[in-house]
mmCIF file of C-alpha atoms in Angstrom:
data_model
loop_
_atom_site.group_PDB
_atom_site.id
_atom_site.type_symbol
_atom_site.label_atom_id
_atom_site.label_comp_id
_atom_site.label_asym_id
_atom_site.label_seq_id
_atom_site.Cartn_x
_atom_site.Cartn_y
_atom_site.Cartn_z
ATOM 1 C CA ILE A 1 -23.007 20.274 167.358
ATOM 2 C CA VAL A 2 -23.274 23.754 168.860
ATOM 3 C CA VAL A 3 -20.822 26.359 167.580
ATOM 4 C CA ASP A 4 -20.700 29.528 169.670
ATOM 5 C CA GLU A 5 -19.199 32.646 168.035
ATOM 6 C CA LEU A 6 -18.986 31.042 164.606
ATOM 7 C CA ASN A 7 -17.271 34.046 163.010
ATOM 8 C CA GLU A 8 -14.472 33.974 165.590
ATOM 9 C CA SER A 9 -13.889 30.223 165.279
ATOM 10 C CA ASP A 10 -11.191 28.404 163.328
ATOM 11 C CA GLN A 11 -12.980 27.812 160.023
ATOM 12 C CA ALA A 12 -10.599 25.005 159.028
ATOM 13 C CA ILE A 13 -11.491 22.998 162.136
ATOM 14 C CA LEU A 14 -15.223 23.631 161.651
ATOM 15 C CA ALA A 15 -15.006 22.065 158.198
ATOM 16 C CA PHE A 16 -14.575 18.693 159.928
ATOM 17 C CA ALA A 17 -17.435 19.196 162.411
ATOM 18 C CA PRO A 18 -20.127 17.388 160.344
ATOM 19 C CA ASP A 19 -17.976 14.234 160.441
ATOM 20 C CA ARG A 20 -18.768 13.970 164.181
ATOM 21 C CA LEU A 21 -22.446 13.471 163.356
ATOM 22 C CA GLU A 22 -22.082 10.456 161.102
ATOM 23 C CA ALA A 23 -23.408 8.063 163.763
ATOM 24 C CA SER A 24 -26.130 10.399 165.013
ATOM 25 C CA GLU A 25 -29.793 9.977 164.089
ATOM 26 C CA LEU A 26 -30.505 13.690 164.645
ATOM 27 C CA LYS A 27 -27.536 15.391 163.006
ATOM 28 C CA HIS A 28 -28.523 18.761 164.498
ATOM 29 C CA GLN A 29 -26.169 21.703 164.042
ATOM 30 C CA VAL A 30 -26.595 25.044 165.841
ATOM 31 C CA PHE A 31 -24.569 28.131 164.921
ATOM 32 C CA VAL A 32 -24.561 31.238 167.118
ATOM 33 C CA SER A 33 -22.518 34.375 166.464
ATOM 34 C CA ASN A 34 -22.379 38.121 166.152
ATOM 35 C CA PRO A 35 -22.186 38.880 162.430
ATOM 36 C CA THR A 36 -19.149 40.679 161.019
ATOM 37 C CA VAL A 37 -19.190 41.194 157.249
ATOM 38 C CA GLU A 38 -21.458 40.072 154.434
ATOM 39 C CA GLY A 39 -20.846 36.651 152.905
ATOM 40 C CA PHE A 40 -18.948 35.169 155.837
ATOM 41 C CA GLY A 41 -19.765 32.840 158.733
ATOM 42 C CA ILE A 42 -23.117 33.418 160.376
ATOM 43 C CA ASP A 43 -24.292 35.606 157.479
ATOM 44 C CA VAL A 44 -24.029 32.627 155.122
ATOM 45 C CA GLN A 45 -25.845 30.353 157.591
ATOM 46 C CA TYR A 46 -28.643 32.868 158.194
ATOM 47 C CA LYS A 47 -29.217 33.635 154.521
ATOM 48 C CA SER A 48 -29.621 29.937 153.752
ATOM 49 C CA SER A 49 -32.280 29.628 156.492
ATOM 50 C CA ASP A 50 -35.932 30.704 156.697
ATOM 51 C CA GLN A 51 -34.646 34.067 158.050
ATOM 52 C CA LYS A 52 -36.945 34.743 161.008
ATOM 53 C CA ARG A 53 -37.201 38.280 162.391
ATOM 54 C CA TYR A 54 -39.180 39.402 165.409
ATOM 55 C CA HIS A 55 -42.234 41.475 164.458
ATOM 56 C CA PHE A 56 -44.353 43.860 166.523
ATOM 57 C CA GLN A 57 -47.836 45.096 165.679
ATOM 58 C CA CYS A 58 -48.529 48.812 165.676
ATOM 59 C CA SER A 59 -51.515 49.534 167.922
ATOM 60 C CA HIS A 60 -52.475 52.502 165.713
ATOM 61 C CA CYS A 61 -52.432 51.169 162.135
ATOM 62 C CA ASN A 62 -52.112 47.407 162.945
ATOM 63 C CA LEU A 63 -49.060 46.982 160.706
ATOM 64 C CA TRP A 64 -46.773 44.083 161.685
ATOM 65 C CA GLN A 65 -43.114 45.018 161.226
ATOM 66 C CA SER A 66 -39.597 44.059 162.231
ATOM 67 C CA LEU A 67 -37.552 46.851 163.770
ATOM 68 C CA ASP A 68 -34.852 48.667 161.848
ATOM 69 C CA TRP A 69 -32.651 51.215 163.662
ATOM 70 C CA TYR A 70 -32.464 53.472 160.597
ATOM 71 C CA VAL A 71 -36.224 53.305 159.976
ATOM 72 C CA ASN A 72 -37.906 53.089 163.388
ATOM 73 C CA VAL A 73 -35.453 55.051 165.574
ATOM 74 C CA VAL A 74 -33.358 57.502 163.533
ATOM 75 C CA ARG A 75 -33.398 59.020 160.042
ATOM 76 C CA GLU A 76 -30.457 60.268 157.979
ATOM 77 C CA VAL A 77 -30.660 64.024 157.335
ATOM 78 C CA GLU A 78 -27.202 64.382 155.753
ATOM 79 C CA GLN A 79 -24.456 61.944 154.933
ATOM 80 C CA ARG A 80 -23.529 60.238 158.223
ATOM 81 C CA LYS A 81 -25.708 62.685 160.181
ATOM 82 C CA TYR A 82 -28.844 61.416 161.881
ATOM 83 C CA GLU A 83 -31.716 62.727 163.932
ATOM 84 C CA LEU A 84 -34.181 60.983 166.231
ATOM 85 C CA ARG A 85 -37.666 60.289 164.966
ATOM 86 C CA ASP A 86 -38.854 60.979 168.517
ATOM 87 C CA LYS A 87 -39.108 64.775 168.502
ATOM 88 C CA LYS A 88 -40.698 64.856 171.963
ATOM 89 C CA TRP A 89 -37.999 62.894 173.764
ATOM 90 C CA LYS A 90 -36.713 64.220 177.075
ATOM 91 C CA ALA A 91 -33.896 62.738 179.126
ATOM 92 C CA ILE A 92 -36.235 61.659 181.923
ATOM 93 C CA SER A 93 -37.899 59.063 179.667
ATOM 94 C CA ASP A 94 -36.806 56.480 177.130
ATOM 95 C CA ILE A 95 -36.695 57.277 173.399
ATOM 96 C CA ASN A 96 -39.760 56.076 171.520
ATOM 97 C CA ILE A 97 -39.662 53.745 168.537
ATOM 98 C CA TYR A 98 -41.936 54.851 165.680
ATOM 99 C CA CYS A 99 -44.066 52.881 163.233
ATOM 100 C CA LYS A 100 -42.685 53.040 159.714
ATOM 101 C CA LYS A 101 -46.173 53.431 158.250
ATOM 102 C CA CYS A 102 -48.240 55.766 160.458
ATOM 103 C CA ASN A 103 -45.276 57.417 162.248
ATOM 104 C CA LYS A 104 -46.779 56.914 165.706
ATOM 105 C CA PRO A 105 -45.061 55.398 168.781
ATOM 106 C CA LEU A 106 -44.681 51.622 168.604
ATOM 107 C CA GLU A 107 -44.611 49.500 171.753
ATOM 108 C CA ARG A 108 -42.246 46.551 171.996
ATOM 109 C CA LYS A 109 -44.643 43.945 173.375
ATOM 110 C CA ASP A 110 -46.676 40.962 172.202
ATOM 111 C CA GLY A 111 -44.457 40.260 169.214
ATOM 112 C CA GLU A 112 -43.851 37.089 167.251
ATOM 113 C CA TRP A 113 -41.242 35.491 164.998
ATOM 114 C CA VAL A 114 -42.027 35.715 161.279
ATOM 115 C CA ALA A 115 -40.060 33.793 158.640
ATOM 116 C CA GLU A 116 -39.242 35.576 155.402
ATOM 117 C CA TYR A 117 -38.860 32.192 153.672
ATOM 118 C CA PRO A 118 -41.230 29.808 155.511
ATOM 119 C CA SER A 119 -40.691 27.043 152.935
ATOM 120 C CA ARG A 120 -37.163 26.577 154.334
ATOM 121 C CA SER A 121 -38.302 26.159 157.952
ATOM 122 C CA ASN A 122 -38.151 22.354 157.916
ATOM 123 C CA GLU A 123 -34.598 22.369 156.597
ATOM 124 C CA ARG A 124 -32.939 25.297 158.390
ATOM 125 C CA SER A 125 -34.366 27.675 160.981
ATOM 126 C CA GLY A 126 -32.610 31.018 161.481
ATOM 127 C CA TYR A 127 -33.219 33.851 163.948
ATOM 128 C CA HIS A 128 -32.048 37.450 163.736
ATOM 129 C CA ILE A 129 -31.623 38.889 167.228
ATOM 130 C CA SER A 130 -30.946 42.521 168.105
ATOM 131 C CA MET A 131 -31.270 44.636 171.220
ATOM 132 C CA LEU A 132 -34.219 46.401 169.602
ATOM 133 C CA ILE A 133 -36.548 43.458 170.177
ATOM 134 C CA THR A 134 -36.408 43.503 173.964
ATOM 135 C CA SER A 135 -37.517 46.279 176.303
ATOM 136 C CA GLN A 136 -34.742 45.215 178.700
ATOM 137 C CA HIS A 137 -32.416 47.389 176.600
ATOM 138 C CA SER A 138 -33.326 51.067 176.558
ATOM 139 C CA ILE A 139 -33.279 52.896 173.251
ATOM 140 C CA THR A 140 -31.654 55.865 174.994
ATOM 141 C CA GLU A 141 -28.593 53.794 175.925
ATOM 142 C CA LEU A 142 -28.352 52.475 172.374
ATOM 143 C CA TYR A 143 -28.681 55.992 170.966
ATOM 144 C CA ASP A 144 -25.890 57.281 173.213
ATOM 145 C CA GLU A 145 -23.644 54.505 171.951
ATOM 146 C CA PHE A 146 -24.670 55.159 168.344
ATOM 147 C CA THR A 147 -23.955 58.889 168.676
ATOM 148 C CA ALA A 148 -20.509 58.249 170.165
ATOM 149 C CA ALA A 149 -19.699 55.917 167.262
ATOM 150 C CA GLN A 150 -20.307 58.416 164.464
ATOM 151 C CA SER A 151 -16.696 59.580 164.421
ATOM 152 C CA ASN A 152 -15.197 56.126 164.988
ATOM 153 C CA ASP A 153 -15.608 53.291 162.480
ATOM 154 C CA LEU A 154 -14.545 50.645 165.009
ATOM 155 C CA LYS A 155 -17.209 51.729 167.513
ATOM 156 C CA LEU A 156 -19.804 51.853 164.735
ATOM 157 C CA GLN A 157 -18.836 48.334 163.705
ATOM 158 C CA VAL A 158 -19.276 47.099 167.298
ATOM 159 C CA PHE A 159 -22.653 48.837 167.542
ATOM 160 C CA THR A 160 -23.845 47.388 164.220
ATOM 161 C CA ASN A 161 -22.557 43.849 164.806
ATOM 162 C CA SER A 162 -23.251 43.449 168.514
ATOM 163 C CA ARG A 163 -26.248 45.701 169.190
ATOM 164 C CA LEU A 164 -28.169 45.482 165.927
ATOM 165 C CA GLY A 165 -27.021 42.010 164.883
ATOM 166 C CA GLU A 166 -26.237 43.227 161.373
ATOM 167 C CA ASN A 167 -23.251 43.009 159.038
ATOM 168 C CA TYR A 168 -21.012 46.058 158.858
ATOM 169 C CA THR A 169 -18.876 47.333 156.006
ATOM 170 C CA ALA A 170 -17.294 50.757 156.384
ATOM 171 C CA THR A 171 -17.849 53.159 153.512
ATOM 172 C CA GLY A 172 -15.131 52.679 150.892
ATOM 173 C CA VAL A 173 -13.829 49.378 152.261
ATOM 174 C CA LYS A 174 -14.969 47.159 149.388
ATOM 175 C CA LEU A 175 -13.512 47.683 145.911
ATOM 176 C CA ASN A 176 -15.052 46.238 142.774
ATOM 177 C CA LEU A 177 -14.574 46.707 139.040
ATOM 178 C CA LYS A 178 -17.343 49.302 138.725
ATOM 179 C CA LEU A 179 -15.854 51.482 141.463
ATOM 180 C CA MET A 180 -12.475 51.324 139.745
ATOM 181 C CA GLN A 181 -13.961 52.170 136.347
ATOM 182 C CA ASP A 182 -15.879 55.102 137.810
ATOM 183 C CA CYS A 183 -12.544 56.586 138.876
ATOM 184 C CA ILE A 184 -11.159 56.643 135.319
ATOM 185 C CA LYS A 185 -11.073 60.102 133.739
ATOM 186 C CA PRO A 186 -9.359 61.340 130.550
ATOM 187 C CA ASP A 187 -7.006 63.491 132.641
ATOM 188 C CA TYR A 188 -5.616 60.325 134.229
ATOM 189 C CA LEU A 189 -4.492 58.729 130.935
ATOM 190 C CA LEU A 190 -0.747 58.490 130.426
ATOM 191 C CA PRO A 191 0.848 60.449 127.553
ATOM 192 C CA PRO A 192 1.775 58.470 124.383
ATOM 193 C CA ASP A 193 5.511 58.865 125.027
ATOM 194 C CA TYR A 194 5.210 57.705 128.649
ATOM 195 C CA GLN A 195 6.924 54.388 127.965
ATOM 196 C CA ALA A 196 9.855 56.295 126.510
ATOM 197 C CA ILE A 197 10.683 57.570 129.955
ATOM 198 C CA GLN A 198 12.560 54.523 131.164
ATOM 199 C CA GLY A 199 11.802 53.660 134.763
ATOM 200 C CA ALA A 200 9.042 56.274 135.224
ATOM 201 C CA CYS A 201 6.000 55.454 137.299
ATOM 202 C CA SER A 202 3.114 57.090 139.148
ATOM 203 C CA ILE A 203 2.192 55.806 142.599
ATOM 204 C CA ALA A 204 -1.150 56.387 144.310
ATOM 205 C CA GLY A 205 -1.703 55.742 147.996
ATOM 206 C CA ILE A 206 -5.223 55.601 149.438
ATOM 207 C CA ASP A 207 -6.006 55.534 153.161
ATOM 208 C CA VAL A 208 -9.452 53.912 153.414
ATOM 209 C CA GLY A 209 -11.896 54.992 156.110
ATOM 210 C CA ALA A 210 -14.973 57.146 156.514
ATOM 211 C CA LYS A 211 -13.106 59.509 154.166
ATOM 212 C CA LEU A 212 -10.612 58.574 151.467
ATOM 213 C CA HIS A 213 -7.232 60.288 151.723
ATOM 214 C CA VAL A 214 -5.374 60.059 148.402
ATOM 215 C CA ARG A 215 -1.802 61.030 147.505
ATOM 216 C CA VAL A 216 -0.274 60.583 144.051
ATOM 217 C CA ASN A 217 3.453 60.934 143.390
ATOM 218 C CA GLU A 218 5.270 60.633 140.075
ATOM 219 C CA HIS A 219 8.766 59.207 140.133
ATOM 220 C CA LEU A 220 11.152 59.441 137.193
ATOM 221 C CA SER A 221 14.234 57.370 136.539
ATOM 222 C CA MET A 222 17.614 58.594 137.790
ATOM 223 C CA LYS A 223 18.616 59.290 134.158
ATOM 224 C CA GLU A 224 15.598 61.534 133.616
ATOM 225 C CA ARG A 225 16.211 63.395 136.871
ATOM 226 C CA ARG A 226 19.681 64.339 135.698
#
């Protein structure tokens, strides 16, 4: 069974896919997809595998490493503001990738797949693929796309999912109990006689994105308004 674009497929139908292998001696299943968010689809399949990533060896310090956009290409100087690690880059040449250890240019050649969990290789083999591992994609083109995406969460999601092969969650999208508790302050507590105001309520609206836009309105009952 080969499932292309797992994350875009009908998950209910895929639940029956293993039934088609009952009479097969091989029972091979292959899942291919751009990732979307953590804990869904291809992310689950990859994390249960041996998690292979393509490694290159630095010709200067001999360190073998997989490539990370935010480590080998750019660095964050302020929140959501990045600069190239290649300070000598000019438009007539491609942007250099830099070794995370010795901070010298790293060539993308003569690499090899390395499993993070080799003991799982006989059960499930997984490969992380990004445009950083092939010299057929220029870093300059990727950087132009990355720069254009800084003010647009949708473009940044496409860049992260499709170009880097990584999950993407916009800042502020996921809520959990800790985040909610961190928002509690004494000033937000209701007065003791609040319940006495029949029909009163406070309503908060939050527009989630790169920035959180919050509006809080308090509405009293018609009786109280009079």
